[in-house]
Coordinates of C-alpha atoms in Angstrom, one line a residue:
M1 CA -47.4 32.1 -43.0
E2 CA -49.4 29.9 -45.4
D3 CA -53.1 29.0 -44.9
G4 CA -52.3 25.5 -43.7
D5 CA -50.0 26.9 -41.0
R6 CA -52.7 28.9 -39.2
P7 CA -54.5 27.4 -36.2
P8 CA -58.2 26.7 -36.8
F9 CA -60.6 29.5 -35.8
P10 CA -62.4 28.4 -32.5
L11 CA -65.9 29.2 -33.8
L12 CA -67.7 27.5 -31.0
R13 CA -65.9 29.5 -28.4
L14 CA -67.5 32.7 -29.6
P15 CA -70.1 34.2 -27.2
D16 CA -73.7 33.1 -28.1
D17 CA -74.9 36.2 -29.9
P18 CA -71.9 36.6 -32.3
L19 CA -71.9 32.8 -32.8
Q20 CA -75.6 32.7 -33.8
L21 CA -75.0 35.7 -36.1
V22 CA -72.1 33.9 -37.9
V23 CA -74.1 30.7 -38.2
L24 CA -77.2 32.7 -39.4
L25 CA -75.1 34.2 -42.2
M26 CA -73.8 30.8 -43.5
R27 CA -75.3 29.1 -46.5
R28 CA -77.9 26.5 -45.6
F29 CA -75.6 23.7 -46.7
D30 CA -72.9 24.9 -44.4
Q31 CA -75.3 25.3 -41.5
F32 CA -76.4 21.7 -42.0
A33 CA -72.8 20.5 -42.2
L34 CA -72.0 22.3 -39.0
S35 CA -75.0 20.6 -37.3
L36 CA -73.3 17.3 -37.9
V37 CA -70.0 18.2 -36.2
S38 CA -71.0 17.9 -32.5
K39 CA -73.9 18.1 -30.1
Q40 CA -72.9 21.7 -29.3
S41 CA -72.8 22.7 -33.0
K42 CA -76.1 21.0 -33.6
E43 CA -77.7 23.1 -30.7
V44 CA -76.2 26.3 -32.1
V45 CA -77.7 25.6 -35.5
K46 CA -81.1 24.7 -34.0
S47 CA -81.0 27.9 -32.0
I48 CA -81.2 30.1 -35.1
G49 CA -84.6 28.7 -36.0
L50 CA -84.1 27.2 -39.4
S51 CA -87.2 25.8 -41.1
S52 CA -87.4 23.6 -44.2
R53 CA -89.6 21.0 -45.6
I54 CA -88.3 17.4 -45.4
T55 CA -89.0 15.0 -48.2
I56 CA -88.0 11.3 -48.7
K57 CA -87.5 10.4 -52.4
V58 CA -86.9 6.9 -53.7
D59 CA -85.7 7.3 -57.3
E60 CA -83.9 5.1 -59.8
E61 CA -80.5 5.6 -58.3
E62 CA -80.9 6.1 -54.5
V63 CA -83.0 6.8 -51.5
S64 CA -82.6 10.4 -50.3
I65 CA -83.7 12.7 -47.6
R66 CA -84.3 16.1 -49.2
I67 CA -84.3 19.4 -47.3
H68 CA -86.2 22.1 -49.2
R69 CA -85.9 25.8 -48.5
R70 CA -86.2 27.3 -52.0
I71 CA -85.8 25.9 -55.5
T72 CA -82.2 27.4 -55.5
E73 CA -81.2 26.1 -52.0
N74 CA -81.8 22.4 -51.4
I75 CA -79.8 19.7 -49.6
R76 CA -79.9 16.0 -50.5
C77 CA -78.6 13.2 -48.2
S78 CA -78.2 10.2 -50.5
F79 CA -78.3 6.5 -49.2
A80 CA -77.8 3.2 -50.9
D81 CA -80.8 0.8 -50.8
D82 CA -79.2 -1.4 -48.2
Q83 CA -78.8 1.5 -45.7
V84 CA -82.4 2.4 -45.3
A85 CA -83.9 -0.6 -43.6
I86 CA -84.7 -0.5 -39.8
N87 CA -83.0 -3.8 -39.3
N88 CA -79.6 -2.2 -40.1
L89 CA -77.5 -2.7 -37.0
P90 CA -76.2 0.4 -35.3
S91 CA -72.6 -0.8 -35.8
E92 CA -73.0 -0.8 -39.6
M93 CA -71.5 2.3 -41.2
V94 CA -74.2 4.3 -43.0
K95 CA -72.4 6.8 -45.3
P96 CA -74.7 9.1 -47.1
T97 CA -73.4 11.6 -49.5
V98 CA -74.7 15.1 -48.7
T99 CA -75.0 17.4 -51.7
S100 CA -76.2 20.9 -52.2
T101 CA -78.5 22.0 -55.1
R102 CA -77.0 21.2 -58.4
G103 CA -74.0 19.4 -56.8
R104 CA -72.0 22.5 -56.2
H105 CA -70.9 21.3 -52.7
S106 CA -70.8 17.8 -51.3
F107 CA -69.3 15.7 -48.6
T108 CA -69.6 12.1 -47.3
R109 CA -70.2 11.8 -43.6
S110 CA -70.2 8.6 -41.6
R111 CA -71.2 8.5 -38.0
K112 CA -70.7 5.2 -36.2
G113 CA -74.0 3.9 -34.9
Y114 CA -76.0 6.4 -37.0
R115 CA -78.7 4.7 -39.2
F116 CA -81.0 6.1 -41.8
E117 CA -83.7 6.9 -39.2
D118 CA -81.1 8.7 -37.1
W119 CA -80.1 10.9 -40.1
L120 CA -83.8 11.6 -40.7
S121 CA -84.4 12.5 -37.0
H122 CA -81.4 14.8 -37.2
C123 CA -82.8 16.6 -40.2
L124 CA -86.2 17.0 -38.7
E125 CA -84.8 18.3 -35.4
V126 CA -82.4 20.8 -36.9
F127 CA -85.0 22.2 -39.3
H128 CA -87.8 22.2 -36.6
Q129 CA -90.1 19.7 -38.3
S130 CA -92.3 17.2 -36.6
K131 CA -92.7 14.9 -39.6
V132 CA -91.8 14.2 -43.2
I133 CA -93.9 16.2 -45.6
T134 CA -93.7 14.1 -48.8
V135 CA -92.7 10.5 -49.6
L136 CA -92.1 10.0 -53.4
F137 CA -91.7 6.6 -55.0
E138 CA -90.2 6.2 -58.5
R139 CA -89.4 2.5 -57.8
L140 CA -89.7 -0.1 -55.0
I141 CA -86.7 -0.9 -52.8
P142 CA -85.8 -4.4 -51.6
H143 CA -86.6 -3.7 -47.9
F144 CA -89.5 -1.3 -48.3
K145 CA -91.5 -2.9 -45.4
S146 CA -88.6 -2.3 -43.0
F147 CA -88.0 1.1 -44.6
R148 CA -91.5 2.2 -43.7
K149 CA -90.7 1.7 -40.0
T150 CA -88.0 4.4 -40.1
F151 CA -90.5 7.3 -39.9
E152 CA -93.8 7.7 -38.3
S153 CA -96.0 9.8 -40.5
F154 CA -96.1 12.0 -43.6
T155 CA -98.5 14.2 -45.3
I156 CA -98.2 13.5 -49.1
L157 CA -97.5 10.2 -51.0
K158 CA -96.4 10.5 -54.7
I159 CA -96.2 7.4 -56.8
M160 CA -94.4 8.2 -60.0
R161 CA -94.5 4.9 -62.0
E162 CA -96.7 1.9 -62.7
Y163 CA -96.6 -1.0 -60.3
T164 CA -98.3 -4.4 -60.6
D165 CA -101.6 -4.7 -58.7
E166 CA -99.8 -6.6 -55.9
E167 CA -97.0 -4.1 -55.6
A168 CA -99.4 -1.2 -55.5
R169 CA -101.5 -2.9 -52.9
D170 CA -98.5 -3.6 -50.7
L171 CA -97.2 -0.1 -51.1
L172 CA -100.5 1.6 -50.3
K173 CA -101.1 -0.7 -47.3
L174 CA -97.8 0.4 -45.8
F175 CA -97.6 4.0 -46.9
I176 CA -100.9 5.7 -46.0
P177 CA -100.6 9.5 -46.4
V178 CA -102.2 11.8 -44.0
K179 CA -103.7 14.2 -46.5
K180 CA -102.8 13.6 -50.2
L181 CA -102.1 10.8 -52.7
Y182 CA -100.7 11.5 -56.1
L183 CA -100.6 8.9 -58.8
D184 CA -98.6 9.5 -62.0

């Protein structure tokens, strides 16, 4: 019998304690991937009590939700600029690429009706966070006013490049950090 001939292992049919132990022993990336499979799998992942900091980064190539545990174990959900505005219709397919630290593992996952703010809510819920910790800007995005509406509050704002006075004023009006502002 070859690997492809075996029936899939019914992981979610395990009793709660062994199931939680199996999920607890998975890599963080695999736990996150499992949380995206179904509502039941999301609840299992939530039940093991994961905790990670959530950051939103707007860099030269993409907008990403970053899930930080340690330097060696991070997850990045990358989005195109046109996928992060609140006015994206639920029927539009938002397809982030989910990558582990240093790109060792990745997948692209689309969920019909799932928008950027839904992905962010999913990350916050699975990793037991009430808000985004840091928002980091290396550039402005076309719909940054609409993008701001996708999350409620955050603790730290980092601005990593020079902007015109008008751009800086608009950015700081919309993105008011709760605790700290870093200007590079």
